[in-house]
PDB file of C-alpha atoms in Angstrom:
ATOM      1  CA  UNK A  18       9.133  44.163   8.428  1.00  0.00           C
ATOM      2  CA  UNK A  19       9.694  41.466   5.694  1.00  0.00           C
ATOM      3  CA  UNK A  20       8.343  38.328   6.180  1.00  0.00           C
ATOM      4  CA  UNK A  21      11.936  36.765   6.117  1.00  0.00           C
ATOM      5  CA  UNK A  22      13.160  39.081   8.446  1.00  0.00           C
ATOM      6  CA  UNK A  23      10.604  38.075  11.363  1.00  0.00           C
ATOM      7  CA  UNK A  24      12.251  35.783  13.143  1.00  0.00           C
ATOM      8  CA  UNK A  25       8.881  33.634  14.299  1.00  0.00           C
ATOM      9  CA  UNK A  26       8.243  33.185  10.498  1.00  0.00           C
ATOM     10  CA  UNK A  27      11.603  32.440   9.379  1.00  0.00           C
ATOM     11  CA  UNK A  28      11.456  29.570  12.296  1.00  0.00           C
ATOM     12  CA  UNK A  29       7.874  28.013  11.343  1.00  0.00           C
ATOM     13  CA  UNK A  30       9.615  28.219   7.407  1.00  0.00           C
ATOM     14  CA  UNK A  31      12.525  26.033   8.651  1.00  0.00           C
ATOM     15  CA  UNK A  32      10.021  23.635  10.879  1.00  0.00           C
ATOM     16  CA  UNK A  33       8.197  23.515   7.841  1.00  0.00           C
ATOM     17  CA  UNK A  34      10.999  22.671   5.202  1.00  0.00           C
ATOM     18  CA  UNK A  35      12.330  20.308   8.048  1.00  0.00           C
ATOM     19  CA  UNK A  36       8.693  18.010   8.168  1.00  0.00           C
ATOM     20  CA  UNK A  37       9.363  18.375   4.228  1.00  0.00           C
ATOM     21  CA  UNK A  38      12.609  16.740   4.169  1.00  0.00           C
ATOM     22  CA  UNK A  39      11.854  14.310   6.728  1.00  0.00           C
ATOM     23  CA  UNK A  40       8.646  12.918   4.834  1.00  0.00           C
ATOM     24  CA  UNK A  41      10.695  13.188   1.645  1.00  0.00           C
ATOM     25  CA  UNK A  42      13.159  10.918   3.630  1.00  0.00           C
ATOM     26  CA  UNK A  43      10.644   8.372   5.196  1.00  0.00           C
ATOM     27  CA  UNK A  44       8.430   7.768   1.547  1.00  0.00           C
ATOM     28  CA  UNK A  45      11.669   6.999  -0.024  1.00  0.00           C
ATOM     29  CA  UNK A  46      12.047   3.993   1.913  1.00  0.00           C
ATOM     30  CA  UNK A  47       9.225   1.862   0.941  1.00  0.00           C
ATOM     31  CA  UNK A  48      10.454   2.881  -2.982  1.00  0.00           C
ATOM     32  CA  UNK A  49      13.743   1.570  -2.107  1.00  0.00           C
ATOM     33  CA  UNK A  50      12.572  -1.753  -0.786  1.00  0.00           C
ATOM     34  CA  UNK A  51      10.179  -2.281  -3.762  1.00  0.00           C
ATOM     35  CA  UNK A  52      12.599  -1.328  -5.958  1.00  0.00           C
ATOM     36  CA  UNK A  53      14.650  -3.827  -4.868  1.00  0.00           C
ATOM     37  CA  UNK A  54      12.087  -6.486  -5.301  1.00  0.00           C
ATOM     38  CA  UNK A  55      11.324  -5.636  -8.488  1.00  0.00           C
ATOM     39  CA  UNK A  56      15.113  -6.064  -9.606  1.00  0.00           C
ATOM     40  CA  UNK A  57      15.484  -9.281  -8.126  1.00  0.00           C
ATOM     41  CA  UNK A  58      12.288 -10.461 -10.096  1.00  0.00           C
ATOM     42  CA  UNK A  59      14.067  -8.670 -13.194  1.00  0.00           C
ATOM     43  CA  UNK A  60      16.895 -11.440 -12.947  1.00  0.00           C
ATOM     44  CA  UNK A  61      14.649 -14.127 -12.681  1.00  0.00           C
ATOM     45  CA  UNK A  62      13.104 -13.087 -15.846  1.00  0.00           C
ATOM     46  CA  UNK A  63      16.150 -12.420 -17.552  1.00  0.00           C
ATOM     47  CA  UNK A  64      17.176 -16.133 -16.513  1.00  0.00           C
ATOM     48  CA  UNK A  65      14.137 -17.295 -18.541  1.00  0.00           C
ATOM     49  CA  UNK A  66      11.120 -17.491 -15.449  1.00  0.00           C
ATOM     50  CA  UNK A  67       9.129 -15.465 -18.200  1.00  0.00           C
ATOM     51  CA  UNK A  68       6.052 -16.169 -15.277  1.00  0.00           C
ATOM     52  CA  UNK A  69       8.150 -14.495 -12.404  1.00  0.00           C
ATOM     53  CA  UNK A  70       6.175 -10.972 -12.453  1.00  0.00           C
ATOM     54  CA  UNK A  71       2.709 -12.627 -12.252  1.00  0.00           C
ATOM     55  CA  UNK A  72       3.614 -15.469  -9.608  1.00  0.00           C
ATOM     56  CA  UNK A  73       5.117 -12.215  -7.276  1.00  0.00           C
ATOM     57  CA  UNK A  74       2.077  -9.870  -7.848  1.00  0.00           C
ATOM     58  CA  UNK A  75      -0.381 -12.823  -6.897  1.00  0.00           C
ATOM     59  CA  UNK A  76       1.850 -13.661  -3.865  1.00  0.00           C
ATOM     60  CA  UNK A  77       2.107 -10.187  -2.697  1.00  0.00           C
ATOM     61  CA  UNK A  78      -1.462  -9.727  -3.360  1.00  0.00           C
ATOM     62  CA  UNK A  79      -2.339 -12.191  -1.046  1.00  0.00           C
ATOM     63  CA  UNK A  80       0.137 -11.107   1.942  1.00  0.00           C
ATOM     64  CA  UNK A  81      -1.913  -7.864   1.367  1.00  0.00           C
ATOM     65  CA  UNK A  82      -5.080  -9.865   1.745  1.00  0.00           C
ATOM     66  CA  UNK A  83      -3.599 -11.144   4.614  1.00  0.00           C
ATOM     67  CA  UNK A  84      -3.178  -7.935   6.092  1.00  0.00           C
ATOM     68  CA  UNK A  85      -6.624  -7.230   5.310  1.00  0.00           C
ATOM     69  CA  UNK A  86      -8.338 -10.276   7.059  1.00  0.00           C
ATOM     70  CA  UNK A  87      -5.575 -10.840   9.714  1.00  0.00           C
ATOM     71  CA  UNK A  88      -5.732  -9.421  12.767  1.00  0.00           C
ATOM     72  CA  UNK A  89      -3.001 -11.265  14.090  1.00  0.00           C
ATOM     73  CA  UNK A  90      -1.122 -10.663  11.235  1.00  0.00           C
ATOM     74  CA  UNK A  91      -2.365  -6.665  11.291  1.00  0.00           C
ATOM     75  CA  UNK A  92      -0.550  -6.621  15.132  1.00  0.00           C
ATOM     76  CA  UNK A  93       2.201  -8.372  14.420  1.00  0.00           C
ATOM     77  CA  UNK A  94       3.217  -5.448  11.324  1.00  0.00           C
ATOM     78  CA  UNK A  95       1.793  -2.510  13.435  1.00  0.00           C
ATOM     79  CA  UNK A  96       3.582  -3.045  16.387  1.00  0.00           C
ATOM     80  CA  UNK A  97       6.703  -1.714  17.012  1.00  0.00           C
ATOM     81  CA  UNK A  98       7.146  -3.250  20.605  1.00  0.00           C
ATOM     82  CA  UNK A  99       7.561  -6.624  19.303  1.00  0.00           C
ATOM     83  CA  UNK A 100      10.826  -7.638  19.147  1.00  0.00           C
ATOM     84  CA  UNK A 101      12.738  -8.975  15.828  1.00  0.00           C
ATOM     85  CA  UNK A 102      13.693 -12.446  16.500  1.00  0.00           C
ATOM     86  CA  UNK A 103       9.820 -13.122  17.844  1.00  0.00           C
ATOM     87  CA  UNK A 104       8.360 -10.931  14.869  1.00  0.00           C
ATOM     88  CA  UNK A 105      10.271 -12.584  12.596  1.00  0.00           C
ATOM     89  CA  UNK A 106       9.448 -16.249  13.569  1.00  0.00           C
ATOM     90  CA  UNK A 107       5.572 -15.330  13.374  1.00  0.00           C
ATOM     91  CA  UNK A 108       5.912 -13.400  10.076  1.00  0.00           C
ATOM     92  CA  UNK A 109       7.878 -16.625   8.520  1.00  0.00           C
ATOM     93  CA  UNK A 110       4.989 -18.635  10.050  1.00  0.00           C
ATOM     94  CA  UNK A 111       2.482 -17.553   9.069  1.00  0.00           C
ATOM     95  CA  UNK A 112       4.201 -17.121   5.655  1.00  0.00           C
ATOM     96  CA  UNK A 113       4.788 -20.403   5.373  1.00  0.00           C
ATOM     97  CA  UNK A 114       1.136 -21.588   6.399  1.00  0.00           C
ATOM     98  CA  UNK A 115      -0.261 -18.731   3.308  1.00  0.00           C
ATOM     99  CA  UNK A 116       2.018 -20.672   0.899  1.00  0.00           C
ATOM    100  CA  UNK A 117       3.736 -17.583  -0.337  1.00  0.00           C
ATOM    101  CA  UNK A 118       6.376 -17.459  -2.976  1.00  0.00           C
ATOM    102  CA  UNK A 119      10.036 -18.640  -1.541  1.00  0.00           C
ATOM    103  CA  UNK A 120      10.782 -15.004  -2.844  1.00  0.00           C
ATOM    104  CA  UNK A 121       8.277 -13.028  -1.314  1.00  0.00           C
ATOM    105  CA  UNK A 122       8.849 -15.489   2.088  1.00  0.00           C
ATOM    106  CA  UNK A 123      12.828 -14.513   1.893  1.00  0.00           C
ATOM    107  CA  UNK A 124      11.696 -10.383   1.431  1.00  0.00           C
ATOM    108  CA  UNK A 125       9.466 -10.768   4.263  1.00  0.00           C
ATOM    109  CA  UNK A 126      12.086 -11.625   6.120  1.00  0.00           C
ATOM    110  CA  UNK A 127      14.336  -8.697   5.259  1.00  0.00           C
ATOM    111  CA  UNK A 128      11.902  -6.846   6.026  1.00  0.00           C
ATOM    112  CA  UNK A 129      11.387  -7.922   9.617  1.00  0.00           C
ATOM    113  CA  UNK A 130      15.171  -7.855  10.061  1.00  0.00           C
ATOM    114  CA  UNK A 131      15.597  -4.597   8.988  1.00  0.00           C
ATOM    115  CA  UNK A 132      12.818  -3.304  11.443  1.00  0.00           C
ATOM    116  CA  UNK A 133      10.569  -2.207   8.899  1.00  0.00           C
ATOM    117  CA  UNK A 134       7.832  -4.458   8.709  1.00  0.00           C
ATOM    118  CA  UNK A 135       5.426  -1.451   9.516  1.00  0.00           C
ATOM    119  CA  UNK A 136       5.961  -0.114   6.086  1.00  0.00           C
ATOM    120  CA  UNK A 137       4.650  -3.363   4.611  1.00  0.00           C
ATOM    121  CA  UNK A 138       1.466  -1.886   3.148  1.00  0.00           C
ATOM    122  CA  UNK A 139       3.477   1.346   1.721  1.00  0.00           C
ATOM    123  CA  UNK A 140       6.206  -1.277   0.634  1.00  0.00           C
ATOM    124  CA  UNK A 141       3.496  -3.373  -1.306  1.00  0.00           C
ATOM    125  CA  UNK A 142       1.840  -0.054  -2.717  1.00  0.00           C
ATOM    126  CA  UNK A 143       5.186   1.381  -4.156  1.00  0.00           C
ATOM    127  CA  UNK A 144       5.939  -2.517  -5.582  1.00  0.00           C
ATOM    128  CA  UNK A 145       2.137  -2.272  -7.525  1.00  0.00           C
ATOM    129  CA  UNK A 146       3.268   1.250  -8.572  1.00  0.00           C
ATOM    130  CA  UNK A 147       6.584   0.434  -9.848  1.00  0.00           C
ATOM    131  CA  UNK A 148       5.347  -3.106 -11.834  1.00  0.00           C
ATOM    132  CA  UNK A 149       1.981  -1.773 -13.151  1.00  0.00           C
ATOM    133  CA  UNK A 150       4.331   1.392 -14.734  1.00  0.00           C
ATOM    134  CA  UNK A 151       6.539  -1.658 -16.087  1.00  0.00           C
ATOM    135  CA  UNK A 152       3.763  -3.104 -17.517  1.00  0.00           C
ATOM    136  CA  UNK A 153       1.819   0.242 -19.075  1.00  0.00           C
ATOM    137  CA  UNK A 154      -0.843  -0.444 -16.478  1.00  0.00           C
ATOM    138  CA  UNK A 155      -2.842   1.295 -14.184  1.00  0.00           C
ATOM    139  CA  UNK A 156      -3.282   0.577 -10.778  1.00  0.00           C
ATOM    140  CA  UNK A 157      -6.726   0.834  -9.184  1.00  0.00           C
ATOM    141  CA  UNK A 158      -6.818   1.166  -5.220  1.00  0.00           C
ATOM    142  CA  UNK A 159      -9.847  -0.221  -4.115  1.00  0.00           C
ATOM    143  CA  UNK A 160     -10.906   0.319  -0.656  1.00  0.00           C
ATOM    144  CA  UNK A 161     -14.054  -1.561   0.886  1.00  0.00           C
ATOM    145  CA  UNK A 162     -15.221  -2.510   4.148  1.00  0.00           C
ATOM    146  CA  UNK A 163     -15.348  -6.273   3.190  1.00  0.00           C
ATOM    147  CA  UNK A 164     -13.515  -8.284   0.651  1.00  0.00           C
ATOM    148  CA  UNK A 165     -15.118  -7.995  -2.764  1.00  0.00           C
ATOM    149  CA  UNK A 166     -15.835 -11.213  -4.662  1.00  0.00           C
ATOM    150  CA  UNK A 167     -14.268 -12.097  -7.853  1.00  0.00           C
ATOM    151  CA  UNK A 168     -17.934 -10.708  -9.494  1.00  0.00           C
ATOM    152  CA  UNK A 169     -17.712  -7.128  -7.895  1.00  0.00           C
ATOM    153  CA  UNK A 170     -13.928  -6.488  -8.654  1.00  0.00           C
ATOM    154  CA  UNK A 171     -14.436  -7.509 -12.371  1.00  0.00           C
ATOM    155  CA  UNK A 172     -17.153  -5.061 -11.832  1.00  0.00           C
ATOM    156  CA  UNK A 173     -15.334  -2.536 -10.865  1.00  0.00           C
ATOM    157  CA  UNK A 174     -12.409  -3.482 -13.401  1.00  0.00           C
ATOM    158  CA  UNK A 175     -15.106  -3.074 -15.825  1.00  0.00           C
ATOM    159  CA  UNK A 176     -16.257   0.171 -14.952  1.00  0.00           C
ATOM    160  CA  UNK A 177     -12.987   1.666 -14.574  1.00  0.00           C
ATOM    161  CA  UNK A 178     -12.174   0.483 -18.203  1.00  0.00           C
ATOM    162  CA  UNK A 179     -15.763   1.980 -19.628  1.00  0.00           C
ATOM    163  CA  UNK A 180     -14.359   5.482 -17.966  1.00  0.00           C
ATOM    164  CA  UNK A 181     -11.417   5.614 -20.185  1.00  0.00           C
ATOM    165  CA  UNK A 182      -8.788   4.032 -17.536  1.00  0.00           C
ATOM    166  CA  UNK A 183      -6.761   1.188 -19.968  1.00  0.00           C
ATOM    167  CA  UNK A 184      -5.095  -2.058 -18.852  1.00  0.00           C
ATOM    168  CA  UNK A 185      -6.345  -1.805 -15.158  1.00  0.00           C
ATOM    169  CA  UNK A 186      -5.340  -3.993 -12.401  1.00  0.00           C
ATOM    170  CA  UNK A 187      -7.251  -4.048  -9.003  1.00  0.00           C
ATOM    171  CA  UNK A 188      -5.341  -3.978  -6.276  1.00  0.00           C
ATOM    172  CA  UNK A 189      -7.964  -4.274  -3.107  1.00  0.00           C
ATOM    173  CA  UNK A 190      -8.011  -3.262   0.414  1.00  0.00           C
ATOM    174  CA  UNK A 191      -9.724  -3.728   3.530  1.00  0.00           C
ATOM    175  CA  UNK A 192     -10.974  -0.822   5.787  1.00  0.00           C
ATOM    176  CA  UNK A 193     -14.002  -1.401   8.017  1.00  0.00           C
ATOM    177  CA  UNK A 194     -14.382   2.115   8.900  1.00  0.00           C
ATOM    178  CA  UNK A 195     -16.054   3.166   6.040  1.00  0.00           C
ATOM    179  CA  UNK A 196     -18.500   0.846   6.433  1.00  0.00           C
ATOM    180  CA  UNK A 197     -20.135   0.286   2.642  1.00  0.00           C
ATOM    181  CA  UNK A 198     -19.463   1.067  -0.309  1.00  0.00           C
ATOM    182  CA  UNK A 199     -15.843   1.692  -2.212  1.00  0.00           C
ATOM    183  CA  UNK A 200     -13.433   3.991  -2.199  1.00  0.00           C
ATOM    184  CA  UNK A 201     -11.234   4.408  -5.620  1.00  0.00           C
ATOM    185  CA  UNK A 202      -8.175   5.646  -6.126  1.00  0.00           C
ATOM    186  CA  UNK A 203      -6.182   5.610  -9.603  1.00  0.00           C
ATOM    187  CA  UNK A 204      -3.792   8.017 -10.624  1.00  0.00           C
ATOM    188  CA  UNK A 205      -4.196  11.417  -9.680  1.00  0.00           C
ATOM    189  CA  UNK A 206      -8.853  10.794  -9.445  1.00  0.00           C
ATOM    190  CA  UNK A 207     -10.672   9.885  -6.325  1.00  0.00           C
ATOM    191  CA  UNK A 208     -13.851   8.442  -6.276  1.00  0.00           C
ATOM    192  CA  UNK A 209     -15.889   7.825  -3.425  1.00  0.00           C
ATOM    193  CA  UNK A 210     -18.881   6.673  -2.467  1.00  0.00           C
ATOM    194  CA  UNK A 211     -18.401   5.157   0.418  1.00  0.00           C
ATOM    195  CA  UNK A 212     -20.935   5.633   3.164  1.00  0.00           C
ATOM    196  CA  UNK A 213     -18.857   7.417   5.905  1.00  0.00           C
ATOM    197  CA  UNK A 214     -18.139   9.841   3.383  1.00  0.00           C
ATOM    198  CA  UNK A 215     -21.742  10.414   2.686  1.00  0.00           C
ATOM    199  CA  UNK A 216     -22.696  10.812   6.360  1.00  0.00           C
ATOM    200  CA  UNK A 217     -19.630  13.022   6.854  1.00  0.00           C
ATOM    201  CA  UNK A 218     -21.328  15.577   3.816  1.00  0.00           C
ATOM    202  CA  UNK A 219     -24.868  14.782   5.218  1.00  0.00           C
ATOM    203  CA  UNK A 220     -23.895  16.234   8.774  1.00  0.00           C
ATOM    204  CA  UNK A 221     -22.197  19.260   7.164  1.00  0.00           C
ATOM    205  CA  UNK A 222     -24.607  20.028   5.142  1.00  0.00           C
ATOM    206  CA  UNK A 223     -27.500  19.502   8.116  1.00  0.00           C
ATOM    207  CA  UNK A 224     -24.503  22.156   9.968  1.00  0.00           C
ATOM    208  CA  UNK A 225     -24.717  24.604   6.663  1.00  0.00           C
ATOM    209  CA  UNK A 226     -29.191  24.273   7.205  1.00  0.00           C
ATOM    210  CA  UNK A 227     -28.661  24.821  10.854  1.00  0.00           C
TER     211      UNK A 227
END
């Protein structure tokens, strides 16, 4: 019997196209949102605020940080049972107390109105994506398990650049769980050396000697 004409197969194939269309559906929202963004900033630019494109990457940057270093600010995104009108007043807060641009304060709060302030990080990745490609930039995802100084990101900057990556911009992030060292990510290359990644091919290869 064909494969389309088995009836278990022709269901996982529709299951499968289904997840397909449904993640196609879900990643196109934080584009949307930065896209967005980045046409509001275009105005502003076009007005004459020839400044507008570094003042909202540096804000944005540090509402990432934020997210980073926050864990109040970490519960308040990642949990949907909050509801709006308390998320929003704590979002605005503690917007207000970062001293974030009045335009990334105002998106903020679209965000949080439009329940969908748990695709912040995704939202701020697509809005790096979108401005570094305006630019002719790269964008370097840097993940480490505590902020780097200003020393080690030039470093990294630095070493990115000697391995043939132009114009890079670092755009950091904090995960605890890999507990040292970095985890890079910049166009389609990976490169990781962080230490839960080394354990993780020490025990398999321990399994492989077993």
């Amino acid at each position: 019997m064909p494969p389309s004409d088995n009836p278990r197969i022709a269901e996982i194939v529709d299951a499968m196209k289904l997840a397909r269309d449904a993640r196609a559906a879900v990643d196109e929202v934080p584009a949307r949102y930065a896209g967005g963004l980045l046409a509001l900033a275009d105005e502003y630019r076009q007005k004459g605020d020839e400044g507008v494109y570094d003042r909202l990457a540096a804000s944005l940057d540090g509402l990432e940080q934020l997210y980073g270093e926050s864990a109040e600010f970490r519960t308040l995104v990642d949990d949907p049972r909050i509801p709006r009108e308390a998320q929003m007043k704590a979002a605005l807060s503690i917007a207000d107390s970062a001293g974030l641009d009045p335009m990334v304060r105002n998106f903020l709060g679209v965000i949080v109105n439009n329940r969908r302030l748990s695709m912040l990080p995704r939202i701020l990745g697509a809005f790096r994506a979108l401005l570094a490609a305006r630019r002719g930039e790269e964008t370097a995802e840097v993940v480490s398990a505590v902020p780097l100084s200003d020393q080690q990101a030039r470093a990294v900057e630095a070493s990115l650049i000697r391995a043939g990556h132009a114009r890079v911009r670092i755009a950091q992030r904090v995960d605890p769980s890999i507990l040292g060292g970095l985890i890079v990510k910049i166009g389609s290359r990976l490169y990781d050396s962080s230490i839960r990644s080394r354990l993780q091919r020490l025990s398999q290869a321990m399994k492989g000697a077993a």
